CSV table of C-alpha atoms in Angstrom, one decimal:
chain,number,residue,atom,x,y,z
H,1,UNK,CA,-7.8,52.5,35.8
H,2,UNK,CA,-5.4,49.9,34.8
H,3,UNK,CA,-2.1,50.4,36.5
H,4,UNK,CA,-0.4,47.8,35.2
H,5,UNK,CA,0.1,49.2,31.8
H,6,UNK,CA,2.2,51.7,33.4
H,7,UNK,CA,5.7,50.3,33.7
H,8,UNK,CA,8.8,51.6,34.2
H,9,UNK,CA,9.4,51.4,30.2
H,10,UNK,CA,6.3,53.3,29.6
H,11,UNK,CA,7.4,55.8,32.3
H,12,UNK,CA,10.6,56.6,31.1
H,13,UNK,CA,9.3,57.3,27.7
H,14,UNK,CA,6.8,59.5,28.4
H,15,UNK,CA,9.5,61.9,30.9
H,16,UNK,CA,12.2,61.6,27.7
H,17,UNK,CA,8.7,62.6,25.3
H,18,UNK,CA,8.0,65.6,27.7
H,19,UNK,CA,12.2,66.7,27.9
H,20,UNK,CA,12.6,66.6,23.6
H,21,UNK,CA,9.3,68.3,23.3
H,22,UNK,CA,10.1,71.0,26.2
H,23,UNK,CA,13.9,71.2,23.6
H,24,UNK,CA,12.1,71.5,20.8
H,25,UNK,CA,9.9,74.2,22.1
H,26,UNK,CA,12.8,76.1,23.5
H,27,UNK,CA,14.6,76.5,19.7
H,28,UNK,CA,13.0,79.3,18.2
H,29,UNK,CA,13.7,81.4,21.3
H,30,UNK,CA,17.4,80.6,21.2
H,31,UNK,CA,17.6,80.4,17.0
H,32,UNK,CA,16.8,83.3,14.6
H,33,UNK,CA,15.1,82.9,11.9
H,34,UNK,CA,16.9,80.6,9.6
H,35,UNK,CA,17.8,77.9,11.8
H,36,UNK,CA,14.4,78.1,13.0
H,37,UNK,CA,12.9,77.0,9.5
H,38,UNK,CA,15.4,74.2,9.5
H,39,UNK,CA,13.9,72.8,12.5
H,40,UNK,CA,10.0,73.6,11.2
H,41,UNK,CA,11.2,71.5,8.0
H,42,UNK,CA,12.6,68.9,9.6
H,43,UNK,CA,9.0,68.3,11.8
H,44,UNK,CA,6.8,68.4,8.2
H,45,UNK,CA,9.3,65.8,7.0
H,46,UNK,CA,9.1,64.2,9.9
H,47,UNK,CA,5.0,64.2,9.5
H,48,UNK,CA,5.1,62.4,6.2
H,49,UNK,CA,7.6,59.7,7.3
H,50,UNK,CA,5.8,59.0,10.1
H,51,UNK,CA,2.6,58.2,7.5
H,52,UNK,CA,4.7,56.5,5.2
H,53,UNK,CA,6.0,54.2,8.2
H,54,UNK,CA,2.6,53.4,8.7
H,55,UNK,CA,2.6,52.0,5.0
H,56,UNK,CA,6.3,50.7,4.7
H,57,UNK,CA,7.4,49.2,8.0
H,58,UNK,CA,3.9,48.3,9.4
H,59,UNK,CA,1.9,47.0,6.2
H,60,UNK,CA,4.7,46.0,4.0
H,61,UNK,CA,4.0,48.1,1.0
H,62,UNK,CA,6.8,49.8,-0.3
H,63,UNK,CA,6.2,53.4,-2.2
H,64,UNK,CA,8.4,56.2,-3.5
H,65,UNK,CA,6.0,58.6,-4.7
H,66,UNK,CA,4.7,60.4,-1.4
H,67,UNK,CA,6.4,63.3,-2.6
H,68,UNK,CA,2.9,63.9,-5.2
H,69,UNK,CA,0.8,63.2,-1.8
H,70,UNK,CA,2.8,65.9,-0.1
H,71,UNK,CA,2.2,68.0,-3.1
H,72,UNK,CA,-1.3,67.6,-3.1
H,73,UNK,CA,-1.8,69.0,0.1
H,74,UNK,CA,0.9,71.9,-0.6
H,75,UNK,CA,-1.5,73.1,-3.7
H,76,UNK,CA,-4.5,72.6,-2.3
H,77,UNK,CA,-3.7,74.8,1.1
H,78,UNK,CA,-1.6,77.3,-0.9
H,79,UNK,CA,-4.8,77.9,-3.5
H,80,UNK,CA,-7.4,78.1,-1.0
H,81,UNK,CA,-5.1,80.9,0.9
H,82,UNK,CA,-4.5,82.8,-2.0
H,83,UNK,CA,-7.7,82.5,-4.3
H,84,UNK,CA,-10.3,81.9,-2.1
H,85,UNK,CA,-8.6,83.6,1.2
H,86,UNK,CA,-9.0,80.8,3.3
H,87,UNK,CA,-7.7,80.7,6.8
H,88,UNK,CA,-4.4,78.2,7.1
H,89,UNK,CA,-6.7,76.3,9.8
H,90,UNK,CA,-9.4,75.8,7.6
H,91,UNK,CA,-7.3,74.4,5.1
H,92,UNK,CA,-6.3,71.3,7.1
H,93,UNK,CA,-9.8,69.3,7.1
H,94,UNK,CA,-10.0,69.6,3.7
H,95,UNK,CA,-6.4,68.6,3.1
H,96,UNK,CA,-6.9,65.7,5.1
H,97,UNK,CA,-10.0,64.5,3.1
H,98,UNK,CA,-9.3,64.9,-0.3
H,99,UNK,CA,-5.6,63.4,0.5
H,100,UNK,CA,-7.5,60.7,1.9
H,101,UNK,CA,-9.6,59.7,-0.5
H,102,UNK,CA,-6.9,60.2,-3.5
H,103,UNK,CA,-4.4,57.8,-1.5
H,104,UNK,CA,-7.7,55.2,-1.3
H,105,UNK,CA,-8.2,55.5,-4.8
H,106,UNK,CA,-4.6,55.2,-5.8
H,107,UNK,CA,-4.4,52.3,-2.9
H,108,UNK,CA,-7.4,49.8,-4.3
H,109,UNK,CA,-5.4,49.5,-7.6
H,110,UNK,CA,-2.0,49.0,-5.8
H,111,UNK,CA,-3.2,45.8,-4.0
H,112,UNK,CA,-2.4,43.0,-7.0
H,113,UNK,CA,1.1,44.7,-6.7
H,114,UNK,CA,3.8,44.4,-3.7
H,115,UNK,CA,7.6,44.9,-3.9
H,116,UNK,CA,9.1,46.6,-6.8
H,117,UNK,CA,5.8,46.5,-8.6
H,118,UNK,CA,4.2,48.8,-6.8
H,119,UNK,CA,7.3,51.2,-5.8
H,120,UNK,CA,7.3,51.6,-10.0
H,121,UNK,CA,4.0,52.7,-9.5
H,122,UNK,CA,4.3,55.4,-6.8
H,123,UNK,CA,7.4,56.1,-8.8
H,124,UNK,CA,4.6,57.0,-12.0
H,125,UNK,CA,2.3,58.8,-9.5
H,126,UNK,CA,5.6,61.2,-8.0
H,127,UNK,CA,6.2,61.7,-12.0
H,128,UNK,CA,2.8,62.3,-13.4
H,129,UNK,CA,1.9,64.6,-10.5
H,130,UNK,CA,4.0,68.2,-11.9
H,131,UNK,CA,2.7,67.6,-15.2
H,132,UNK,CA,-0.7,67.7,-14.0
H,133,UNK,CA,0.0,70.6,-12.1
H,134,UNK,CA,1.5,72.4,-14.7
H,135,UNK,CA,-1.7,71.4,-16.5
H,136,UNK,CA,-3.8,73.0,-14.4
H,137,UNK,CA,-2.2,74.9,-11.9
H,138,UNK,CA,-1.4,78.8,-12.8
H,139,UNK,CA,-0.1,80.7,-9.8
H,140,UNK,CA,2.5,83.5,-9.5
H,141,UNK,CA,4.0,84.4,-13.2
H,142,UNK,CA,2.5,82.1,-15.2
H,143,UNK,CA,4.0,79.2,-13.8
H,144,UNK,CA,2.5,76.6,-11.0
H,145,UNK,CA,4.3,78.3,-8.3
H,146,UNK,CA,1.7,79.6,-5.5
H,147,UNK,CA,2.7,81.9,-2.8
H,148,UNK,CA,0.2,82.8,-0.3
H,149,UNK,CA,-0.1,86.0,1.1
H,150,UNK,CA,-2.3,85.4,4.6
H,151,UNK,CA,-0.1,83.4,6.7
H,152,UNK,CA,-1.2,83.4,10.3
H,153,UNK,CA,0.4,86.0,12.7
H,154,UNK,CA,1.0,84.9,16.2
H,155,UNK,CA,-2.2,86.9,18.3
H,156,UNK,CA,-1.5,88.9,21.3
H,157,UNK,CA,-1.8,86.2,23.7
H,158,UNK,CA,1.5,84.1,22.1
H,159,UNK,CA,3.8,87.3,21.4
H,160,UNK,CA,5.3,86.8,25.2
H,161,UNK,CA,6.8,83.6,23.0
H,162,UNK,CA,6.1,83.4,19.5
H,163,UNK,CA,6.7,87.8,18.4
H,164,UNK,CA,8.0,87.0,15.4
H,165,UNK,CA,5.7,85.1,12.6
H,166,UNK,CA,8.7,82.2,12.0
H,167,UNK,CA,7.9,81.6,15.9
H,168,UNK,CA,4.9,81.1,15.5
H,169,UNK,CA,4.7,78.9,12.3
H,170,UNK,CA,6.9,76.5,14.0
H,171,UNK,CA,4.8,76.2,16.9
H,172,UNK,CA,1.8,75.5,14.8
H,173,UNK,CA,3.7,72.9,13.3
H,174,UNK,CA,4.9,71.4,16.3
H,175,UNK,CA,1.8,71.2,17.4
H,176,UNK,CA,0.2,69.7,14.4
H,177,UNK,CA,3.1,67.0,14.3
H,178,UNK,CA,2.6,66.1,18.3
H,179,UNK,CA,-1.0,65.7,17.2
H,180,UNK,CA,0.2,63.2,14.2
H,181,UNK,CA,2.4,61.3,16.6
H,182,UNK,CA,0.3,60.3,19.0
H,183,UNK,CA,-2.6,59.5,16.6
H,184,UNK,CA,-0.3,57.2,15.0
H,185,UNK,CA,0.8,55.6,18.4
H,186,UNK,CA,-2.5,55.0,19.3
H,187,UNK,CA,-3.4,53.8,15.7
H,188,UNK,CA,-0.5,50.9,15.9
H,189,UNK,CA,-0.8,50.1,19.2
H,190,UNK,CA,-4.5,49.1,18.2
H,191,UNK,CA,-6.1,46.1,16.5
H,192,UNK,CA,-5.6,48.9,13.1
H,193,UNK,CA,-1.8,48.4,14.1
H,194,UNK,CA,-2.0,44.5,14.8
H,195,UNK,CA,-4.0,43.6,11.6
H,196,UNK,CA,-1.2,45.6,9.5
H,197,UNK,CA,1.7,43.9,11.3
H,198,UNK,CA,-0.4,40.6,10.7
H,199,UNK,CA,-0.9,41.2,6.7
H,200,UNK,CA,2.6,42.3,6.7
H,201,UNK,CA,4.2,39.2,8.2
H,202,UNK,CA,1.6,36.4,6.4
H,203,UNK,CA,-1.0,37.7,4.5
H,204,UNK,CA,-2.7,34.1,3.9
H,205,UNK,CA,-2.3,33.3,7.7
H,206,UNK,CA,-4.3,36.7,8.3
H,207,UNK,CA,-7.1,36.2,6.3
H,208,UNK,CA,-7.9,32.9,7.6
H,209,UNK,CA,-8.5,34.4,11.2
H,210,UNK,CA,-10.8,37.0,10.2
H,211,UNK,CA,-8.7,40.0,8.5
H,212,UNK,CA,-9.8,42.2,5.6
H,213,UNK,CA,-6.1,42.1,4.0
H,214,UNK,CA,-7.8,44.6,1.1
H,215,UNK,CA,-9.7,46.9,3.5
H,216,UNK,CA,-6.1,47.0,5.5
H,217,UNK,CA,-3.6,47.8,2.6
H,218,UNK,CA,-6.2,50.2,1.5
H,219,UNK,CA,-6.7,52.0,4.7
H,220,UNK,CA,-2.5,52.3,5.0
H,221,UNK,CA,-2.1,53.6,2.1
H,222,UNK,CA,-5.1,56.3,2.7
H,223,UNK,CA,-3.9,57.2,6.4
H,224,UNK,CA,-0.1,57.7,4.8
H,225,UNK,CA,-1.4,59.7,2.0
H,226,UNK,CA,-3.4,61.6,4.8
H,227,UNK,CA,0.5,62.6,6.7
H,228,UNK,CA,2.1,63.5,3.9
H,229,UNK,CA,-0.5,66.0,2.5
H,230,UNK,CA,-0.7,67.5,6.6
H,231,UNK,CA,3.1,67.6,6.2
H,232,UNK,CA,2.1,69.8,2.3
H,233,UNK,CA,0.5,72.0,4.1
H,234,UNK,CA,2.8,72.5,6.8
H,235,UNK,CA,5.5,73.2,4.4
H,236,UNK,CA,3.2,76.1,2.8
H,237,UNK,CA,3.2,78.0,6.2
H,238,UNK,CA,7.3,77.3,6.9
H,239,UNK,CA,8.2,78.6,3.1
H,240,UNK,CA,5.3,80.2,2.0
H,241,UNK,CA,5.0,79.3,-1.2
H,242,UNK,CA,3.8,75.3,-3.2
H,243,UNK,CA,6.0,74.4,-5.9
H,244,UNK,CA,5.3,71.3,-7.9
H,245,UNK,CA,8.5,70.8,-9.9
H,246,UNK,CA,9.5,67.4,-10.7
H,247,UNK,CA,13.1,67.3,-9.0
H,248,UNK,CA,11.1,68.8,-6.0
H,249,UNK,CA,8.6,66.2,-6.1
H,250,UNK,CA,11.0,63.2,-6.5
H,251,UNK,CA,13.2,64.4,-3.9
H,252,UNK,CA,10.5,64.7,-1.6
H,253,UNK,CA,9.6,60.9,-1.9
H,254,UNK,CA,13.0,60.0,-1.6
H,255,UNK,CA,13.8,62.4,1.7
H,256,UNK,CA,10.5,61.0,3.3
H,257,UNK,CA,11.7,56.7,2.7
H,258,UNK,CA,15.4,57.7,3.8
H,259,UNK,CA,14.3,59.2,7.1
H,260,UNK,CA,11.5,55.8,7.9
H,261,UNK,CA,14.9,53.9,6.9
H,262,UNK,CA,17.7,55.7,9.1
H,263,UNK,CA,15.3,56.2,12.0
H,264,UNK,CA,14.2,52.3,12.1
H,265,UNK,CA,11.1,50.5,10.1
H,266,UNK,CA,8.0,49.9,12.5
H,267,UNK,CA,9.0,52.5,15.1
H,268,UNK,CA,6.7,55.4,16.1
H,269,UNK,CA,9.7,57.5,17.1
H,270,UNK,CA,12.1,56.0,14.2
H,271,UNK,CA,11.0,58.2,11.3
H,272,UNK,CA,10.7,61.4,13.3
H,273,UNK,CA,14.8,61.3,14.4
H,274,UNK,CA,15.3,59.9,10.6
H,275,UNK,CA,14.0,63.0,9.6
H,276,UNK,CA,16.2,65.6,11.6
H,277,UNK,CA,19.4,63.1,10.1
H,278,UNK,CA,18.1,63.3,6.7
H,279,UNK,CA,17.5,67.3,6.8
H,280,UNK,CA,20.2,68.2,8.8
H,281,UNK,CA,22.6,66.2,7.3
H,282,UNK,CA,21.3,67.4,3.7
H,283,UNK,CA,22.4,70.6,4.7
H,284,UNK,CA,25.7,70.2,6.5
H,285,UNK,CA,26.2,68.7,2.9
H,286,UNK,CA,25.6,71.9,1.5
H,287,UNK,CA,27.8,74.2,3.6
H,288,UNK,CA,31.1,71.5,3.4
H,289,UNK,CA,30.9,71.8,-0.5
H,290,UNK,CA,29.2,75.4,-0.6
H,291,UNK,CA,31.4,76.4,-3.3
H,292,UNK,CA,30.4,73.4,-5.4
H,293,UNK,CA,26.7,72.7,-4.9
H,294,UNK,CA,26.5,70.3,-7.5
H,295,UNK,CA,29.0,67.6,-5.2
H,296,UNK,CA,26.2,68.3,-1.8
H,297,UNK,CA,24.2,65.3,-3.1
H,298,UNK,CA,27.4,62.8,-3.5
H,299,UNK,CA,28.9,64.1,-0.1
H,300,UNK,CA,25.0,63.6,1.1
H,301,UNK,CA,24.4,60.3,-0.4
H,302,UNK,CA,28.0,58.7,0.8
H,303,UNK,CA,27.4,60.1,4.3
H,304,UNK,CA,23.8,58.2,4.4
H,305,UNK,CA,25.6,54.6,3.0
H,306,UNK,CA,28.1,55.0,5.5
H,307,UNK,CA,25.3,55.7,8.3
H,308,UNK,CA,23.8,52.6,7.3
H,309,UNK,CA,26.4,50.3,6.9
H,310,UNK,CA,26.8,51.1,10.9
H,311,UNK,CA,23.3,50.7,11.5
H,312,UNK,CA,21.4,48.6,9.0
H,313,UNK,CA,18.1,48.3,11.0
H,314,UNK,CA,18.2,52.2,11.6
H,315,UNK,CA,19.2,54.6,14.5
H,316,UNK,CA,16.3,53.0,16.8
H,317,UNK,CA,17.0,49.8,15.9
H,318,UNK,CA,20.4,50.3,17.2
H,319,UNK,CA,19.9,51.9,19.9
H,320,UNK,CA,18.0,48.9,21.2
H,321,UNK,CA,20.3,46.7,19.7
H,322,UNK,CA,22.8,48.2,21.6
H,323,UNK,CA,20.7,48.6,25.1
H,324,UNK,CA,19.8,44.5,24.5
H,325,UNK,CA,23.4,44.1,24.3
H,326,UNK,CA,24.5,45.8,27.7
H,327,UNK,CA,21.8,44.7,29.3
H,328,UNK,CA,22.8,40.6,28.6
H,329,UNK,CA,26.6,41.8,29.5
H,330,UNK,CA,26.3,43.6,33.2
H,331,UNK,CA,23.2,42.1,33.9
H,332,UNK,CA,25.3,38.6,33.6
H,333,UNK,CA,27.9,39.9,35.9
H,334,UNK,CA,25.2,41.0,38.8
H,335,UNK,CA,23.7,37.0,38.6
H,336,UNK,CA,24.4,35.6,42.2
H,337,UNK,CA,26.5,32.3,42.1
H,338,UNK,CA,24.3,29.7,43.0
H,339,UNK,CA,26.3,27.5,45.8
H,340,UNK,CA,26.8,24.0,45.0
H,341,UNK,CA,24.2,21.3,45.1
H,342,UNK,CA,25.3,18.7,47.9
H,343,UNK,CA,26.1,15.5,47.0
């Protein structure tokens, strides 16, 4: 065993990674059941930002139409629960896959775009994606709206913590999102997460020493398209229900680039505290103006410019920013005065 990759950095991250996950397991036994589904939603946000990360802050491509990703794998968890009877278990391999593949397919075309170009593209993707559901989606009423009716219930051997089904939703999708995260630490930390940061920063540069730029932006955009249909089918056990509307949809993709933004660009941990801001300050929105919901968005938006005027390269960002900056000041003040050289 190496020891030397185990500094005092590494150290302390792993003991604060173990105290927020021990918080974060604590909350449904001290919240009822409202506040508890707050939380859950927050974590499937916090799934799909952590995919689109991948794509945005490590490879560079920029896209606002997740929010038909995350769709994706709503519908196709929600259908196989309530047509076919599926297990919600069951449903996440074959989530993952066919997310997978769709975000390949949609990737290959997307690599003669970059910038704006390609955001206008996701942006056709998170817009063409209710129509097609409509199209061929009927669910409960005639409309596209699936609501399955087998969500798990917790077994006997978790009702000592999880006895009421919320409790036990969230704690699947805890679970599923500490799985995420350290897949994707591992991923970036990796020659995957080098090549990306290499294409990113110089694409020509990269290719000359041996990197597929292609095979890279492909896989990104695959992987990212992979969280945010994990995070779909998350949100089907939380709610209970898929719904494909196209305010939903585009909301969605916007939520899931604010939180990678406010949380930091090219973090691991960045997008999953950018998406507790963005939900919980979404509704804290929507209780300040709960007699006019229509002014919850300004009051949301206005809060979010303000929060990045303070901190342009995100809450993580600025955190470091800010340790970098005490660090330089008191660590200059502990310096021992060298005596004088004789002369």
């Amino acid at each position: 065993m190496n020891t030397d990759r185990f500094t005092p950095r590494l150290l302390m991250t792993v003991v604060a990674a173990v105290l927020i996950l021990a918080a974060l397991a604590y909350l449904p036994q001290y919240y009822g059941e409202s506040q508890t589904k707050l939380y859950a939603e927050a974590i499937y946000i916090a799934i799909a930002a952590l995919g689109l990360n991948l794509l945005t802050g490590y490879s560079g491509q920029v896209s606002i139409g997740h929010g038909a990703f995350y769709g994706l794998g709503a519908y196709g968890t929600a259908i196989l629960m309530f047509d076919h009877d599926w297990n919600f278990f069951a449903t996440l391999p074959v989530v993952a896959v066919l997310t997978f593949v769709v975000g390949a397919a949609v990737g290959f075309p997307a690599l003669r775009l970059s910038g704006m170009y390609l955001a206008l593209i996701t942006l056709g993707l998170a817009t063409l994606f209710p129509d097609l559901v409509t199209r061929f989606v009927k669910g409960t009423g005639g409309t596209s709206l699936v609501q399955p009716r087998n969500r798990p219930v917790p077994p006997e051997w978790a009702e000592s913590f999880a006895s009421e089904p919320d409790q036990w939703w969230y704690y699947i999708t805890l679970a599923i999102a500490v799985v995420m995260l350290v897949l994707l630490w591992n991923l970036v930390r990796g020659r995957f997460g080098r090549a990306l940061l290499a294409v990113r920063d110089h694409e020509a540069a990269a290719t000359t020493v041996g990197i597929d730029a292609a095979r890279v932006k492909v896989s990104a955009f695959a992987i990212s398209a992979l969280y945010a249909g994990i995070a779909g089918s998350c949100s089907v056990l939380i709610t209970g229900l898929a719904n494909a509307g196209r305010v939903e949809v585009f909301q969605q993709s916007i939520f899931f680039l604010v939180a990678v933004v406010i949380g930091g660009t090219a973090t691991v941990i960045g997008p999953v505290v950018g998406a507790f801001v963005v939900v919980f300050l979404d509704d804290w929105a929507g209780e300040v103006i709960a007699d006019k919901p229509v002014l919850s968005p300004a009051i949301f938006g206005i809060a979010l410019i303000l929060l990045m005027y303070v901190l342009p390269d995100g809450l993580v960002g600025g955190s470091r920013r800010a340790v970098a900056v005490l660090r330089r000041r008191f660590g200059s003040r502990a310096e021992p005065i060298a005596p004088p050289v004789p002369t």
